[in-house]
CSV table of C-alpha atoms in Angstrom, one decimal:
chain,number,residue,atom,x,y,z
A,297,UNK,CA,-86.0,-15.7,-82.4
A,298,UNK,CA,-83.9,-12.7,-80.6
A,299,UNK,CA,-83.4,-10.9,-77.9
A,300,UNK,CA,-84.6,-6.9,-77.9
A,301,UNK,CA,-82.3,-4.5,-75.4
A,302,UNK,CA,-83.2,-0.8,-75.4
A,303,UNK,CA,-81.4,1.3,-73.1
A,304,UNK,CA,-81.9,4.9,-72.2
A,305,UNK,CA,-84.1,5.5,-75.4
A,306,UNK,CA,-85.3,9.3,-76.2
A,307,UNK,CA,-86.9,10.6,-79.2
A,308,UNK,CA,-88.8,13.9,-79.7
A,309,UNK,CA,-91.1,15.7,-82.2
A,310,UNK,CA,-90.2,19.2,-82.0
A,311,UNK,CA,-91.6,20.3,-78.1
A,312,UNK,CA,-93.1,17.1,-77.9
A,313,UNK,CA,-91.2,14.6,-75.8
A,314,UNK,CA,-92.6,11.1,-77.2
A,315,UNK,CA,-89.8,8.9,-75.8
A,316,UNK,CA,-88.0,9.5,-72.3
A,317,UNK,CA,-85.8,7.1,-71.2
A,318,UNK,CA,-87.0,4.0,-72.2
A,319,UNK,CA,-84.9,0.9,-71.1
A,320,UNK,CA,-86.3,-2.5,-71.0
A,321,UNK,CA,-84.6,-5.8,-72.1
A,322,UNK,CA,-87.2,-9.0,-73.7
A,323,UNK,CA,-86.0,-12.4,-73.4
A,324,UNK,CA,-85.9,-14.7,-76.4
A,325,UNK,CA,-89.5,-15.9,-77.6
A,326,UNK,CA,-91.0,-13.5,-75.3
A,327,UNK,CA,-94.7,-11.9,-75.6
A,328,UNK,CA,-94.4,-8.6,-74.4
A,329,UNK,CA,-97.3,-6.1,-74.3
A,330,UNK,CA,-96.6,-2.5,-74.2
A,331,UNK,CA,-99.9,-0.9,-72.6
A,332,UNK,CA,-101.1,2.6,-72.5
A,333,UNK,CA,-103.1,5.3,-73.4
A,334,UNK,CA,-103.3,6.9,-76.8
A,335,UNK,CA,-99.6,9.6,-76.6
A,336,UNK,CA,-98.1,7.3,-74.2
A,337,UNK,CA,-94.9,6.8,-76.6
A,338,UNK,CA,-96.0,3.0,-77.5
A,339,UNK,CA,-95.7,3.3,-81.1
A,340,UNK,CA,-92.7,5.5,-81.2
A,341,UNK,CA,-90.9,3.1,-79.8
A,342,UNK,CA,-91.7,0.3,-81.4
A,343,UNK,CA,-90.9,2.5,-84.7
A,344,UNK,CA,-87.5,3.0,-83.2
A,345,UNK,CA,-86.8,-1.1,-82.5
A,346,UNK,CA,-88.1,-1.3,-86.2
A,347,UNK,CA,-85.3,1.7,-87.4
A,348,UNK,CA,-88.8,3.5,-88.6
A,349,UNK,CA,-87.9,6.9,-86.9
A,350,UNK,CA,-84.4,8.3,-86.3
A,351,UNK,CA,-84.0,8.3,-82.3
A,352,UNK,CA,-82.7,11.2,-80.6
A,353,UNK,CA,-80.2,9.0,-78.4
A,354,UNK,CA,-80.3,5.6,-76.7
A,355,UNK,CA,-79.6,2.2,-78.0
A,356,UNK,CA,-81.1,-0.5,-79.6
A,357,UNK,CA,-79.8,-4.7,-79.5
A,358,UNK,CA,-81.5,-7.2,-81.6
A,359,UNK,CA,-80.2,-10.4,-81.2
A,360,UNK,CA,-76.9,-9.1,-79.0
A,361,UNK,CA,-76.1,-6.9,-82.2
A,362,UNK,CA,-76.3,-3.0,-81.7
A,363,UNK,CA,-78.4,-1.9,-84.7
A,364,UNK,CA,-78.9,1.5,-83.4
A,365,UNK,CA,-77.6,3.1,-86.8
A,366,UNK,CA,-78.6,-0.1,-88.8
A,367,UNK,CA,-80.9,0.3,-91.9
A,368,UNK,CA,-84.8,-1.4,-91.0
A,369,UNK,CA,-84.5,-4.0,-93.5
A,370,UNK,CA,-80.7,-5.5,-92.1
A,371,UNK,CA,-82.8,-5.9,-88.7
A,372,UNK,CA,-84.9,-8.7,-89.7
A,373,UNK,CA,-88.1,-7.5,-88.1
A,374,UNK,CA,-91.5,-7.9,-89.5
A,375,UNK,CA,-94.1,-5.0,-88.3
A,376,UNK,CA,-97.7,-4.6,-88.6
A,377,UNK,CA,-99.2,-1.5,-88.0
A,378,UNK,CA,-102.7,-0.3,-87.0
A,379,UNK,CA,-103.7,1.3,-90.2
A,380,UNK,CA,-103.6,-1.6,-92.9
A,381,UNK,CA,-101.3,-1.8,-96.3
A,382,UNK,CA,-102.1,-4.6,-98.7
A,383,UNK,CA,-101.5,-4.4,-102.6
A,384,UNK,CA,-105.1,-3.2,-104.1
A,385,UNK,CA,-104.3,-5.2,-107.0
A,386,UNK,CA,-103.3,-8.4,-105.6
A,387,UNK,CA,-105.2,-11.4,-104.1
A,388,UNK,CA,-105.1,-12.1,-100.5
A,389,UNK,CA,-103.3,-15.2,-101.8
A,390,UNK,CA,-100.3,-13.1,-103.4
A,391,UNK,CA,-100.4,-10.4,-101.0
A,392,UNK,CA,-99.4,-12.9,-98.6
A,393,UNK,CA,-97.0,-14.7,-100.7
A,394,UNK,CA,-95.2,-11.0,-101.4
A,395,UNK,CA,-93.1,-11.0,-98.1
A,396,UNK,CA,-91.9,-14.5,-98.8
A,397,UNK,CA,-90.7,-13.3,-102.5
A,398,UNK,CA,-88.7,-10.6,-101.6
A,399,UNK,CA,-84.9,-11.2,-101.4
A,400,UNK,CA,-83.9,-9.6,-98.5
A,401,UNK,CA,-86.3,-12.4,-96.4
A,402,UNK,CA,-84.7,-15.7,-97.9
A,403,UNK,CA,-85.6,-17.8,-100.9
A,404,UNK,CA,-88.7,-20.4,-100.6
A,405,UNK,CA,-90.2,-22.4,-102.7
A,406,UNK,CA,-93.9,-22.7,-104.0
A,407,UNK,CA,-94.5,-25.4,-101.7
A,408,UNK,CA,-92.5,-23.7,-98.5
A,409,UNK,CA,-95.0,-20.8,-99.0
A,410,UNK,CA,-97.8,-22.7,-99.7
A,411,UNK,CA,-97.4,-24.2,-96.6
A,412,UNK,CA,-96.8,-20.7,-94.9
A,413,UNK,CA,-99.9,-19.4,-96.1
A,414,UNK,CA,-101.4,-22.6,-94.7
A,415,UNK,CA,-100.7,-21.7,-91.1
A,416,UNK,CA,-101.5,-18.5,-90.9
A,417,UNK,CA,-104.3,-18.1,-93.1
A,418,UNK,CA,-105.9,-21.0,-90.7
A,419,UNK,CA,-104.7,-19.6,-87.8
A,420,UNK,CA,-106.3,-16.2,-88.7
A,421,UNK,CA,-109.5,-17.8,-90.3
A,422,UNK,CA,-109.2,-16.0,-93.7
A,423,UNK,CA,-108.0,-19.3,-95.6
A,424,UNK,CA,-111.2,-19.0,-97.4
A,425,UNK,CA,-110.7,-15.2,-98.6
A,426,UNK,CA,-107.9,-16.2,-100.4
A,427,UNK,CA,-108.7,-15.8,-104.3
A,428,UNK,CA,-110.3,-12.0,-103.1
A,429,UNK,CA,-108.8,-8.6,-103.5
A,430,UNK,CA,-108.7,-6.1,-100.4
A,431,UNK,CA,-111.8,-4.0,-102.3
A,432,UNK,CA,-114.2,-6.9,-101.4
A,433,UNK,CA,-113.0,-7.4,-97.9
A,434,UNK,CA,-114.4,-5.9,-94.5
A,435,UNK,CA,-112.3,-3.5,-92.5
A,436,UNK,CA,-111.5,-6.6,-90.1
A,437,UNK,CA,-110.2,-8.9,-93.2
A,438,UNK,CA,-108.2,-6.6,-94.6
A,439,UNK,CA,-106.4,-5.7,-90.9
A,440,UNK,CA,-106.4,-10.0,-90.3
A,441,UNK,CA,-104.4,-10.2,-93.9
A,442,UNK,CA,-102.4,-7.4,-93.2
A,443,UNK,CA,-101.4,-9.1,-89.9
A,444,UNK,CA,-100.7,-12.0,-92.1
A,445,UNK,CA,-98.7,-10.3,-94.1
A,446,UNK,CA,-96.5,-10.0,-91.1
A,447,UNK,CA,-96.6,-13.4,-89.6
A,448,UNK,CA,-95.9,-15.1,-92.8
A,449,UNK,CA,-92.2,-14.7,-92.9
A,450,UNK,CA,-90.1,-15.9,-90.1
A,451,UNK,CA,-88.3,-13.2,-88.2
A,452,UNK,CA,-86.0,-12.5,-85.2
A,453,UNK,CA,-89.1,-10.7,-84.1
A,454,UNK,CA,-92.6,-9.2,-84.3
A,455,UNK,CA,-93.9,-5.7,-83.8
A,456,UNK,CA,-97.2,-6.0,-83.5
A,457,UNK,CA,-99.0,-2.3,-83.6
A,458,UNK,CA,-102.8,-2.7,-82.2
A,459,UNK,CA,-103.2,-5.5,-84.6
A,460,UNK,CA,-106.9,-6.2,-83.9
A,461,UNK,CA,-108.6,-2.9,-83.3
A,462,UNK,CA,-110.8,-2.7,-86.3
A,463,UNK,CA,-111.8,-6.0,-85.2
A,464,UNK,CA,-115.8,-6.7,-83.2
A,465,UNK,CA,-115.6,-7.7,-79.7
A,466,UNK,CA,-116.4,-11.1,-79.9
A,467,UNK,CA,-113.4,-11.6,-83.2
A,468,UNK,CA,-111.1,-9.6,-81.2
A,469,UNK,CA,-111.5,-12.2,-78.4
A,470,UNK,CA,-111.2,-14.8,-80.5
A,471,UNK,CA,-108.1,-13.6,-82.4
A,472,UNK,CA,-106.8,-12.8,-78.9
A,473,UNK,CA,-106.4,-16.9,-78.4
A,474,UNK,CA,-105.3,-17.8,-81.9
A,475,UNK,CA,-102.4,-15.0,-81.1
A,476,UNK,CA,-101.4,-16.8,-78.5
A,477,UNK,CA,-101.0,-19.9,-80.0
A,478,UNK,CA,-99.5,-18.7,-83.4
A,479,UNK,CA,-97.0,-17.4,-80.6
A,480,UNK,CA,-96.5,-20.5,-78.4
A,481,UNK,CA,-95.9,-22.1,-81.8
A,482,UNK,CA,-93.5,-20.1,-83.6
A,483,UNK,CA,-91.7,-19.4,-80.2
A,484,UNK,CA,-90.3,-15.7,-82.2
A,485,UNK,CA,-90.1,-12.7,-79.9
A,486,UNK,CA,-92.9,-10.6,-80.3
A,487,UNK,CA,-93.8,-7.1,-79.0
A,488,UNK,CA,-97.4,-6.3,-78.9
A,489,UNK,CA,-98.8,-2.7,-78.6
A,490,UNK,CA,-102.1,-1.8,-77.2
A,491,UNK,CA,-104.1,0.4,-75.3
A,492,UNK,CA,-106.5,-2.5,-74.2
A,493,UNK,CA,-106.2,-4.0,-71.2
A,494,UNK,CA,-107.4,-7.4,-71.5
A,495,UNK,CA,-105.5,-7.9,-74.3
A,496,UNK,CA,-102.6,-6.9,-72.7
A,497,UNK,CA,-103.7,-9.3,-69.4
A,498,UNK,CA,-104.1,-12.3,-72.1
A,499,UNK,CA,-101.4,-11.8,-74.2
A,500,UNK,CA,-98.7,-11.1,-72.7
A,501,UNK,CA,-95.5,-12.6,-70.2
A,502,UNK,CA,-94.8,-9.2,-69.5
A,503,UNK,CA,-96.4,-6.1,-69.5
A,504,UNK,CA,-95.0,-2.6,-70.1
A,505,UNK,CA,-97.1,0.4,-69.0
A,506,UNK,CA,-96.3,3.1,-70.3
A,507,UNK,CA,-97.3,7.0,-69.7
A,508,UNK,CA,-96.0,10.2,-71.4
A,509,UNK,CA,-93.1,8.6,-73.0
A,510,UNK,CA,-92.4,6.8,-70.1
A,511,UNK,CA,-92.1,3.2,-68.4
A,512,UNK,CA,-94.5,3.6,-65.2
A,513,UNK,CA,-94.2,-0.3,-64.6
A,514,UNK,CA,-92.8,-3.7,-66.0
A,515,UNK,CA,-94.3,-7.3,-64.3
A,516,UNK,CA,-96.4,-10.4,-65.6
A,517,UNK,CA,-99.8,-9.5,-66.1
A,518,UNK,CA,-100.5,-11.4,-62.3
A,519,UNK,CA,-97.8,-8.3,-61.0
A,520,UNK,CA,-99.5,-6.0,-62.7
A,521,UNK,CA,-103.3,-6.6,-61.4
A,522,UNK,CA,-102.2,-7.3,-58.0
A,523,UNK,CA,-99.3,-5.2,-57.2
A,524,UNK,CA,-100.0,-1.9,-59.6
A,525,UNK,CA,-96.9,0.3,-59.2
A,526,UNK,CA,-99.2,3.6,-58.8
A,527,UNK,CA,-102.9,5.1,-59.3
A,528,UNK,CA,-102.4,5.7,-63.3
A,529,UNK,CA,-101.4,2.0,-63.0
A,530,UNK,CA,-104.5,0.8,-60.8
A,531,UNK,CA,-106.6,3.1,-63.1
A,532,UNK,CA,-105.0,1.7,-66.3
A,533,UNK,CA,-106.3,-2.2,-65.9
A,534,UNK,CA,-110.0,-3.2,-65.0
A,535,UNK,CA,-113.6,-1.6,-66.2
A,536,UNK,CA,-115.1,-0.5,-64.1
A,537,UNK,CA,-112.5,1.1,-63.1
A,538,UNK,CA,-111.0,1.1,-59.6
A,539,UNK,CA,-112.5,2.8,-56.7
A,540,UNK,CA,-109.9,5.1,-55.3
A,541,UNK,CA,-110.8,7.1,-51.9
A,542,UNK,CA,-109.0,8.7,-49.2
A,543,UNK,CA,-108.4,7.8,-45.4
A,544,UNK,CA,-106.6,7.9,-42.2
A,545,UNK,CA,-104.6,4.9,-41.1
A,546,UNK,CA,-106.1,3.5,-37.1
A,547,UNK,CA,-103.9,1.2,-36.0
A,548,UNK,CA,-104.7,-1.9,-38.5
A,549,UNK,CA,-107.3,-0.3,-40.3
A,550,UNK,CA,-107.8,2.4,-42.3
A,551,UNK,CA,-110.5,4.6,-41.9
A,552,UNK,CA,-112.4,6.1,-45.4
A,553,UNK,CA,-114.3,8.9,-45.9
A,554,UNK,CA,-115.8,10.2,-42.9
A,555,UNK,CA,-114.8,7.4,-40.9
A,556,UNK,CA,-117.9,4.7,-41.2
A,557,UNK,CA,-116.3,2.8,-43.4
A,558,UNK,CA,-112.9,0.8,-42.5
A,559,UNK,CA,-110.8,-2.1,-44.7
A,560,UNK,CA,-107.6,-3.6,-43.3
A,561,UNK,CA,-104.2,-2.9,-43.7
A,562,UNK,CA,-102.6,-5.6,-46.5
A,563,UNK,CA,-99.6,-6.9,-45.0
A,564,UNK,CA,-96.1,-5.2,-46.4
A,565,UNK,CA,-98.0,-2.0,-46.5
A,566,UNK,CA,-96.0,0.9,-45.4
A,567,UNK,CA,-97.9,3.6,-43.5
A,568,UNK,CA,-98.4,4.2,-39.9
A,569,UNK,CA,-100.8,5.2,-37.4
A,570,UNK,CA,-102.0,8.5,-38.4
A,571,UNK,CA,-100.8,8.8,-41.9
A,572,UNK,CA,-103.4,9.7,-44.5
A,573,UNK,CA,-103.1,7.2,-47.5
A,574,UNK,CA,-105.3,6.5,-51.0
A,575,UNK,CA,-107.1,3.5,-51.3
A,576,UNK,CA,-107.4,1.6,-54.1
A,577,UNK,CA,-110.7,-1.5,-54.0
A,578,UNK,CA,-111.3,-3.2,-57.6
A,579,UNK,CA,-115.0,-3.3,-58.4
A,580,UNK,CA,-114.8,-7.5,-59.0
A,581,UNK,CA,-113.2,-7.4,-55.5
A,582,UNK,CA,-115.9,-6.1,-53.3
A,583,UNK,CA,-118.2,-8.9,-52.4
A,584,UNK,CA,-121.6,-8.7,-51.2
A,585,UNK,CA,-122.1,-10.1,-48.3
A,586,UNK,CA,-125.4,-11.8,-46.2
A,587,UNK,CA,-123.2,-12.2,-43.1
A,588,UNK,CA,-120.8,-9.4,-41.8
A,589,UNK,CA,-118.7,-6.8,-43.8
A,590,UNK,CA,-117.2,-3.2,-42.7
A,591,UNK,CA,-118.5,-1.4,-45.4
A,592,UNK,CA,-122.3,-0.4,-45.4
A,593,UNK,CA,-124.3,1.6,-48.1
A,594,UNK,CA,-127.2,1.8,-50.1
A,595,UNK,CA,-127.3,0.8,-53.9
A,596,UNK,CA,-128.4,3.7,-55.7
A,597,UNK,CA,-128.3,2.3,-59.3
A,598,UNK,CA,-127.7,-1.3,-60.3
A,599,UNK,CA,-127.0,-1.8,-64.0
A,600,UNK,CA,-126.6,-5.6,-65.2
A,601,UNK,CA,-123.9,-6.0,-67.6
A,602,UNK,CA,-125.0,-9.6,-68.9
A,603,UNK,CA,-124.2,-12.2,-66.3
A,604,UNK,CA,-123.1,-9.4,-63.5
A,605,UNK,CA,-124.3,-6.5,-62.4
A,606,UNK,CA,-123.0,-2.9,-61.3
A,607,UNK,CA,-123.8,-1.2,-58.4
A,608,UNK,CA,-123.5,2.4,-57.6
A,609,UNK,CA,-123.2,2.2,-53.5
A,610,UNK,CA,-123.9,5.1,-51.8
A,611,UNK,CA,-121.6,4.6,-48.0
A,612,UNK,CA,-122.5,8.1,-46.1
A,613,UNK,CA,-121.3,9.9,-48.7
A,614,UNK,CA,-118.8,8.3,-50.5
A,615,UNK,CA,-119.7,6.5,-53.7
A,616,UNK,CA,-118.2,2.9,-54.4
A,617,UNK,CA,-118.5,0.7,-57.5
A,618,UNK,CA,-118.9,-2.7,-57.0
A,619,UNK,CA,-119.0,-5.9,-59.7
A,620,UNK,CA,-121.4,-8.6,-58.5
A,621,UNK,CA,-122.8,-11.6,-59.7
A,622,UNK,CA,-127.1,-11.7,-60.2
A,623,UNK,CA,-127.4,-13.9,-57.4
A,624,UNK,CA,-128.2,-11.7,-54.3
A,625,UNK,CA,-130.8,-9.9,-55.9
A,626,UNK,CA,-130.2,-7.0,-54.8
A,627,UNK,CA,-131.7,-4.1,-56.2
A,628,UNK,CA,-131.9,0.0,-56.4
A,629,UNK,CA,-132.9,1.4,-53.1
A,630,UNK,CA,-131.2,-1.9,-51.3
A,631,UNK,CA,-129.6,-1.7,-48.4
A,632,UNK,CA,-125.9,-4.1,-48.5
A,633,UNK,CA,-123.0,-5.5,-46.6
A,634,UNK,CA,-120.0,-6.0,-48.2
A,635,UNK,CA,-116.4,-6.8,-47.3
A,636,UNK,CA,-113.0,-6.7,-49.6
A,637,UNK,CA,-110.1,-9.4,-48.8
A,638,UNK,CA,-107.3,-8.1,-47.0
A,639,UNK,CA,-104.8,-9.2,-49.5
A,640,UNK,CA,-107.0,-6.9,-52.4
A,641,UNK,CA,-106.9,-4.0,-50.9
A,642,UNK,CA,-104.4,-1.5,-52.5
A,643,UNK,CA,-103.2,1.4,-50.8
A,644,UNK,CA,-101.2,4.6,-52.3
A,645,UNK,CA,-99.9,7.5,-51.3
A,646,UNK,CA,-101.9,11.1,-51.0
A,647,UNK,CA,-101.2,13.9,-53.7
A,648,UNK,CA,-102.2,15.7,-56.6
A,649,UNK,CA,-101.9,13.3,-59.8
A,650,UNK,CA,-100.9,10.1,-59.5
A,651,UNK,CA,-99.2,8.6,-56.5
A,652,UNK,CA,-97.1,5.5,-56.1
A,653,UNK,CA,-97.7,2.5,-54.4
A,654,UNK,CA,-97.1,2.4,-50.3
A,655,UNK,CA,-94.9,-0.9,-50.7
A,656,UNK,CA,-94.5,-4.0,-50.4
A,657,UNK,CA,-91.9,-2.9,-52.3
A,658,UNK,CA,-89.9,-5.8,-52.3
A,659,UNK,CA,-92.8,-8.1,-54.3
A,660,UNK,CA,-93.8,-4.8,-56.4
A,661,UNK,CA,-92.4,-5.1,-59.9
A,662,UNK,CA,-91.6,-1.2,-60.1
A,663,UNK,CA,-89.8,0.5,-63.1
A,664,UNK,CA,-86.6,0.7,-60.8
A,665,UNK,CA,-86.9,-2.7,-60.0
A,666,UNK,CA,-87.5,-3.9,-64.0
A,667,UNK,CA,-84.5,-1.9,-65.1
């Protein structure tokens, strides 16, 4: 168990800017998640906490010790990376028992590896693949032992590189809790990459977004959801995605589209009277209504996505995605009312791009703010 400290990390491939500035410190026995988009940066800099690539300046603190220049094996890091690496000749069985063999990790006996294997091989439900070679495994065994192969040995820390996605939905879900646990249990620091948002939302104490070799925001996955630091952000966490349209602030509304529609002002927003501002309304937060509401449409396509459905709302106009539960029945061709809490709706700046958040600033766990 260690602490990580980068500070001011930059690494480049030739034109190609992969890391720009990263700083971010991760407390002892933390589960961080770095989140974003495939080119984000998010396995570059894991490599560089691993001492995998050579970093172009910056520094890097395991444990309080600078091991910027330090070799990868004097860090005491164990990685696992999204493309698997077992020994094709080897059982599962001695494929895991390799990292516990090997002298830089410590000396164990037969019976502290045994035990080892145990635990993770349980925890990971492929304690009864044991006696098989990686040839008569699936895809998602061989990545589970290869992320085995990794948890098996204690380390200061764990660098997790999209561990489960050659996995199914319903195993990745499922892998998603034992990860958990194994963490909870071992209480070692681990960093988790992944460009999966509910993975990231279940996992992790923190979350790092990332964008372009950059930190967009850092915040608990309840920060995150509720107080996104900008668009990409809001964009970046919830399928359907979010429903993002322009208006005109009135007062304590603000008016959207061509001015039918209206939502409230959340308090700690700052924009005035006037001011033209982005909106940001999650599907899951726009509730159909049978009583009153202030926005009005017509549903031109309803698609049911196992227990909820997804409507396509057509407001004068403008187009908004809503996530509903079966039970109002309601249909293509339906007229609806529908309302959004105060406190969910989101509201950003206007521009080209992305645009940050119009406060509160002060509850808003921005990259400034993180650093």
């Amino acid at each position: 168990m260690a602490t990580v400290s980068v500070a001011d990390l930059h690494k480049s491939f030739g034109k190609t800017r992969a890391v720009d500035g990263v700083t971010v410190d991760i407390a002892n026995g933390e589960f961080f998640v770095i989140l974003g988009p495939s080119g984000a940066g998010k396995t570059t800099t894991l490599k560089s906490i691993a001492g995998l690539v050579d970093i172009d300046g910056g520094t890097v603190h395991i444990g309080g010790r600078d091991v910027t220049h330090v070799e990868p094996y004097h860090r005491n890091v164990a990685m696992a990376f999204e493309s698997y690496a077992l020994y094709p000749q080897k059982t599962v069985s001695e494929n895991l028992a390799s990292p516990l063999k090997s002298g830089r990790t410590g000396r164990y006996s037969e019976a502290e590896r045994t035990e080892r294997i145990d635990q993770v091989t349980t925890t990971l439900g492929i304690n009864h693949l044991l006696k098989r070679y990686p040839r008569e495994l699936s895809n998602g065994q061989r990545q589970r032992v290869a992320l085995g192969r990794v948890l098996v040995r204690p380390a200061d820390i764990y660098l997790l590189d999209e561990p489960l996605s050659h996995l199914d939905a319903k195993l990745r879900a499922a892998m998603r809790a034992e990860l958990k646990q194994l963490g909870a249990m071992s209480n070692t620091t681990t960093l988790y990459v992944t460009h999966d948002y509910q993975e990231a939302l279940a996992l992790g104490d923190r979350i790092a977004v990332m964008r372009e070799g950059r930190l967009v925001q850092i915040g608990t996955p309840e920060d995150i959801w509720r107080r996104p630091a900008d668009t990409f952000v809001a964009r970046a966490l919830g399928q359907p995605e979010i429903n993002l349209l322009d208006g005109v602030v009135d007062d304590d509304r603000i008016r959207l589209g061509d001015g039918s529609l209206d939502v409230a002002i959340p308090a700690g927003a700052v924009a005035d009277r006037g001011d033209r501002v982005r909106v940001g309304l999650r599907p899951s937060d726009i509730h159909v209504t049978d009583g009153e509401g202030t926005l009005r449409g017509r549903v031109l396509l309803a698609e049911r996505l196992g227990r909820n459905i997804e409507l396509t709302v057509d407001c004068g106009g403008t187009q908004l995605i809503v996530l509903t539960s079966g039970r109002h029945g309601v249909g293509e061709g339906d007229n609806v009312t529908m309302r959004v809490a105060d406190s969910d709706v989101h509201v950003f700046a206007v521009g080209d791009g992305d645009t940050p958040r119009l406060g509160p600033a002060d509850h808003t766990s921005t990259l400034e703010a993180a650093q």
